[in-house]
Structures are given as structure tokens and as C-alpha cells.
Amino acid sequence: MELIEAEHPRPRHFLLHLSDPHLLGGPDPLYGAVDSEARLIQLFDEVKASGARPEAVIFTGDLADKGDPEAYAKLRAIVEPACQDL
């Protein structure tokens, strides 16, 4: 089987862009239904399991749903170790 070369080589790097995690400071789920903290942790676990290694993780949108300082602390507690693992 002959391999056909693409017009452009595959990139050797990529960025992980995450948007709108809407973390809450307390233990309650977002809108009473969504565990945004667990979803963010799961996302990082899946990226790690995939073997993908982003050069940077970029967040946009609403990081904290209500701007609670505890939500930002929670975000940092999730993101820093996850990025170190990646």
C-alpha cells in the first residue's frame, strides 16, 4: 500500500482551549444539575489518558459562575496539578 503524503505536515504542537467551566465556590452543582468541577477533572483525565501533551492550556469565558473567590481557588487547585501532569 502506497502512503500518500499530505500537502502540509502534521503540527508538532497544539493548544488546549477550554471555555466556560462556570465553577462554583461551594459544593452545590451548577444550576442544581451539573457538577462542573467533576467535568473539568474528567476532561483533564481524558486528555492525560490520550497521551496528548498540549503546549499550553487556555481558558476563556466564565471561569467562575458567580465570581466567588472560592471558585477561583477550586479552579487553580484542579488546573495546576493537571497541567503539571501534562
mmCIF file with all atom_site columns, C-alpha atoms in Angstrom:
data_model
loop_
_atom_site.group_PDB
_atom_site.id
_atom_site.type_symbol
_atom_site.label_atom_id
_atom_site.label_alt_id
_atom_site.label_comp_id
_atom_site.label_asym_id
_atom_site.label_entity_id
_atom_site.label_seq_id
_atom_site.pdbx_PDB_ins_code
_atom_site.Cartn_x
_atom_site.Cartn_y
_atom_site.Cartn_z
_atom_site.occupancy
_atom_site.B_iso_or_equiv
_atom_site.pdbx_formal_charge
_atom_site.auth_seq_id
_atom_site.auth_comp_id
_atom_site.auth_asym_id
_atom_site.auth_atom_id
_atom_site.pdbx_PDB_model_num
ATOM 1  C CA . MET A 1 1  ? 0.000   0.000  0.000  1.00 0.00 ? 1  MET A CA 1
ATOM 2  C CA . GLU A 1 2  ? 1.427   3.350  -1.004 1.00 0.00 ? 2  GLU A CA 1
ATOM 3  C CA . LEU A 1 3  ? 1.279   6.153  1.550  1.00 0.00 ? 3  LEU A CA 1
ATOM 4  C CA . ILE A 1 4  ? 0.176   9.488  0.213  1.00 0.00 ? 4  ILE A CA 1
ATOM 5  C CA . GLU A 1 5  ? 1.849   12.461 1.813  1.00 0.00 ? 5  GLU A CA 1
ATOM 6  C CA . ALA A 1 6  ? -0.374  15.348 2.879  1.00 0.00 ? 6  ALA A CA 1
ATOM 7  C CA . GLU A 1 7  ? 0.142   18.798 1.438  1.00 0.00 ? 7  GLU A CA 1
ATOM 8  C CA . HIS A 1 8  ? 1.257   20.092 4.855  1.00 0.00 ? 8  HIS A CA 1
ATOM 9  C CA . PRO A 1 9  ? 2.961   18.132 7.623  1.00 0.00 ? 9  PRO A CA 1
ATOM 10 C CA . ARG A 1 10 ? 1.076   17.442 10.837 1.00 0.00 ? 10 ARG A CA 1
ATOM 11 C CA . PRO A 1 11 ? 1.656   20.049 13.515 1.00 0.00 ? 11 PRO A CA 1
ATOM 12 C CA . ARG A 1 12 ? 4.098   19.088 16.238 1.00 0.00 ? 12 ARG A CA 1
ATOM 13 C CA . HIS A 1 13 ? 2.265   21.096 18.867 1.00 0.00 ? 13 HIS A CA 1
ATOM 14 C CA . PHE A 1 14 ? -1.207  22.039 19.951 1.00 0.00 ? 14 PHE A CA 1
ATOM 15 C CA . LEU A 1 15 ? -3.038  24.213 22.446 1.00 0.00 ? 15 LEU A CA 1
ATOM 16 C CA . LEU A 1 16 ? -5.867  23.019 24.673 1.00 0.00 ? 16 LEU A CA 1
ATOM 17 C CA . HIS A 1 17 ? -8.610  25.648 24.693 1.00 0.00 ? 17 HIS A CA 1
ATOM 18 C CA . LEU A 1 18 ? -11.278 25.337 27.379 1.00 0.00 ? 18 LEU A CA 1
ATOM 19 C CA . SER A 1 19 ? -14.208 27.676 27.723 1.00 0.00 ? 19 SER A CA 1
ATOM 20 C CA . ASP A 1 20 ? -16.788 28.473 30.365 1.00 0.00 ? 20 ASP A CA 1
ATOM 21 C CA . PRO A 1 21 ? -16.244 25.954 33.165 1.00 0.00 ? 21 PRO A CA 1
ATOM 22 C CA . HIS A 1 22 ? -18.591 28.018 35.407 1.00 0.00 ? 22 HIS A CA 1
ATOM 23 C CA . LEU A 1 23 ? -17.188 26.653 38.654 1.00 0.00 ? 23 LEU A CA 1
ATOM 24 C CA . LEU A 1 24 ? -18.996 27.392 41.912 1.00 0.00 ? 24 LEU A CA 1
ATOM 25 C CA . GLY A 1 25 ? -17.336 28.092 45.232 1.00 0.00 ? 25 GLY A CA 1
ATOM 26 C CA . GLY A 1 26 ? -19.455 25.693 47.251 1.00 0.00 ? 26 GLY A CA 1
ATOM 27 C CA . PRO A 1 27 ? -20.427 22.040 46.928 1.00 0.00 ? 27 PRO A CA 1
ATOM 28 C CA . ASP A 1 28 ? -23.724 22.583 45.086 1.00 0.00 ? 28 ASP A CA 1
ATOM 29 C CA . PRO A 1 29 ? -23.991 21.575 41.424 1.00 0.00 ? 29 PRO A CA 1
ATOM 30 C CA . LEU A 1 30 ? -24.295 24.267 38.778 1.00 0.00 ? 30 LEU A CA 1
ATOM 31 C CA . TYR A 1 31 ? -27.981 25.069 38.190 1.00 0.00 ? 31 TYR A CA 1
ATOM 32 C CA . GLY A 1 32 ? -28.783 22.217 40.570 1.00 0.00 ? 32 GLY A CA 1
ATOM 33 C CA . ALA A 1 33 ? -27.774 19.627 37.966 1.00 0.00 ? 33 ALA A CA 1
ATOM 34 C CA . VAL A 1 34 ? -24.218 19.944 36.602 1.00 0.00 ? 34 VAL A CA 1
ATOM 35 C CA . ASP A 1 35 ? -21.095 19.018 38.555 1.00 0.00 ? 35 ASP A CA 1
ATOM 36 C CA . SER A 1 36 ? -18.799 21.420 36.711 1.00 0.00 ? 36 SER A CA 1
ATOM 37 C CA . GLU A 1 37 ? -15.869 20.550 38.982 1.00 0.00 ? 37 GLU A CA 1
ATOM 38 C CA . ALA A 1 38 ? -16.131 16.820 38.202 1.00 0.00 ? 38 ALA A CA 1
ATOM 39 C CA . ARG A 1 39 ? -16.475 17.561 34.486 1.00 0.00 ? 39 ARG A CA 1
ATOM 40 C CA . LEU A 1 40 ? -13.308 19.652 34.451 1.00 0.00 ? 40 LEU A CA 1
ATOM 41 C CA . ILE A 1 41 ? -11.388 16.955 36.333 1.00 0.00 ? 41 ILE A CA 1
ATOM 42 C CA . GLN A 1 42 ? -12.720 14.317 33.915 1.00 0.00 ? 42 GLN A CA 1
ATOM 43 C CA . LEU A 1 43 ? -11.652 16.401 30.931 1.00 0.00 ? 43 LEU A CA 1
ATOM 44 C CA . PHE A 1 44 ? -8.071  16.663 32.193 1.00 0.00 ? 44 PHE A CA 1
ATOM 45 C CA . ASP A 1 45 ? -8.057  12.924 32.992 1.00 0.00 ? 45 ASP A CA 1
ATOM 46 C CA . GLU A 1 46 ? -9.161  12.142 29.431 1.00 0.00 ? 46 GLU A CA 1
ATOM 47 C CA . VAL A 1 47 ? -6.528  14.418 27.890 1.00 0.00 ? 47 VAL A CA 1
ATOM 48 C CA . LYS A 1 48 ? -3.850  12.795 30.042 1.00 0.00 ? 48 LYS A CA 1
ATOM 49 C CA . ALA A 1 49 ? -5.055  9.279  29.138 1.00 0.00 ? 49 ALA A CA 1
ATOM 50 C CA . SER A 1 50 ? -4.987  10.166 25.429 1.00 0.00 ? 50 SER A CA 1
ATOM 51 C CA . GLY A 1 51 ? -1.257  10.803 25.554 1.00 0.00 ? 51 GLY A CA 1
ATOM 52 C CA . ALA A 1 52 ? -1.757  14.273 24.100 1.00 0.00 ? 52 ALA A CA 1
ATOM 53 C CA . ARG A 1 53 ? 0.530   16.883 25.554 1.00 0.00 ? 53 ARG A CA 1
ATOM 54 C CA . PRO A 1 54 ? -0.601  20.444 24.893 1.00 0.00 ? 54 PRO A CA 1
ATOM 55 C CA . GLU A 1 55 ? 1.979   23.202 24.946 1.00 0.00 ? 55 GLU A CA 1
ATOM 56 C CA . ALA A 1 56 ? -0.477  25.456 26.759 1.00 0.00 ? 56 ALA A CA 1
ATOM 57 C CA . VAL A 1 57 ? -3.928  25.354 28.284 1.00 0.00 ? 57 VAL A CA 1
ATOM 58 C CA . ILE A 1 58 ? -6.023  28.414 27.539 1.00 0.00 ? 58 ILE A CA 1
ATOM 59 C CA . PHE A 1 59 ? -9.236  29.310 29.355 1.00 0.00 ? 59 PHE A CA 1
ATOM 60 C CA . THR A 1 60 ? -11.823 31.751 28.071 1.00 0.00 ? 60 THR A CA 1
ATOM 61 C CA . GLY A 1 61 ? -15.336 32.603 29.114 1.00 0.00 ? 61 GLY A CA 1
ATOM 62 C CA . ASP A 1 62 ? -16.774 32.419 32.594 1.00 0.00 ? 62 ASP A CA 1
ATOM 63 C CA . LEU A 1 63 ? -14.285 30.620 34.826 1.00 0.00 ? 63 LEU A CA 1
ATOM 64 C CA . ALA A 1 64 ? -16.443 31.069 37.924 1.00 0.00 ? 64 ALA A CA 1
ATOM 65 C CA . ASP A 1 65 ? -20.216 31.180 37.584 1.00 0.00 ? 65 ASP A CA 1
ATOM 66 C CA . LYS A 1 66 ? -20.797 33.827 40.252 1.00 0.00 ? 66 LYS A CA 1
ATOM 67 C CA . GLY A 1 67 ? -17.287 35.204 40.728 1.00 0.00 ? 67 GLY A CA 1
ATOM 68 C CA . ASP A 1 68 ? -16.804 33.572 44.128 1.00 0.00 ? 68 ASP A CA 1
ATOM 69 C CA . PRO A 1 69 ? -13.152 33.653 45.261 1.00 0.00 ? 69 PRO A CA 1
ATOM 70 C CA . GLU A 1 70 ? -13.580 30.025 46.364 1.00 0.00 ? 70 GLU A CA 1
ATOM 71 C CA . ALA A 1 71 ? -14.459 29.055 42.799 1.00 0.00 ? 71 ALA A CA 1
ATOM 72 C CA . TYR A 1 72 ? -11.208 30.541 41.509 1.00 0.00 ? 72 TYR A CA 1
ATOM 73 C CA . ALA A 1 73 ? -9.280  28.721 44.230 1.00 0.00 ? 73 ALA A CA 1
ATOM 74 C CA . LYS A 1 74 ? -11.006 25.490 43.194 1.00 0.00 ? 74 LYS A CA 1
ATOM 75 C CA . LEU A 1 75 ? -10.104 26.130 39.549 1.00 0.00 ? 75 LEU A CA 1
ATOM 76 C CA . ARG A 1 76 ? -6.459  26.641 40.434 1.00 0.00 ? 76 ARG A CA 1
ATOM 77 C CA . ALA A 1 77 ? -6.437  23.511 42.613 1.00 0.00 ? 77 ALA A CA 1
ATOM 78 C CA . ILE A 1 78 ? -7.676  21.482 39.628 1.00 0.00 ? 78 ILE A CA 1
ATOM 79 C CA . VAL A 1 79 ? -5.706  23.115 36.814 1.00 0.00 ? 79 VAL A CA 1
ATOM 80 C CA . GLU A 1 80 ? -2.231  23.455 38.309 1.00 0.00 ? 80 GLU A CA 1
ATOM 81 C CA . PRO A 1 81 ? -1.659  19.762 39.117 1.00 0.00 ? 81 PRO A CA 1
ATOM 82 C CA . ALA A 1 82 ? -3.378  18.673 35.901 1.00 0.00 ? 82 ALA A CA 1
ATOM 83 C CA . CYS A 1 83 ? -1.093  20.883 33.811 1.00 0.00 ? 83 CYS A CA 1
ATOM 84 C CA . GLN A 1 84 ? 1.956   19.643 35.679 1.00 0.00 ? 84 GLN A CA 1
ATOM 85 C CA . ASP A 1 85 ? 0.911   16.080 34.811 1.00 0.00 ? 85 ASP A CA 1
ATOM 86 C CA . LEU A 1 86 ? 0.556   17.013 31.151 1.00 0.00 ? 86 LEU A CA 1
#
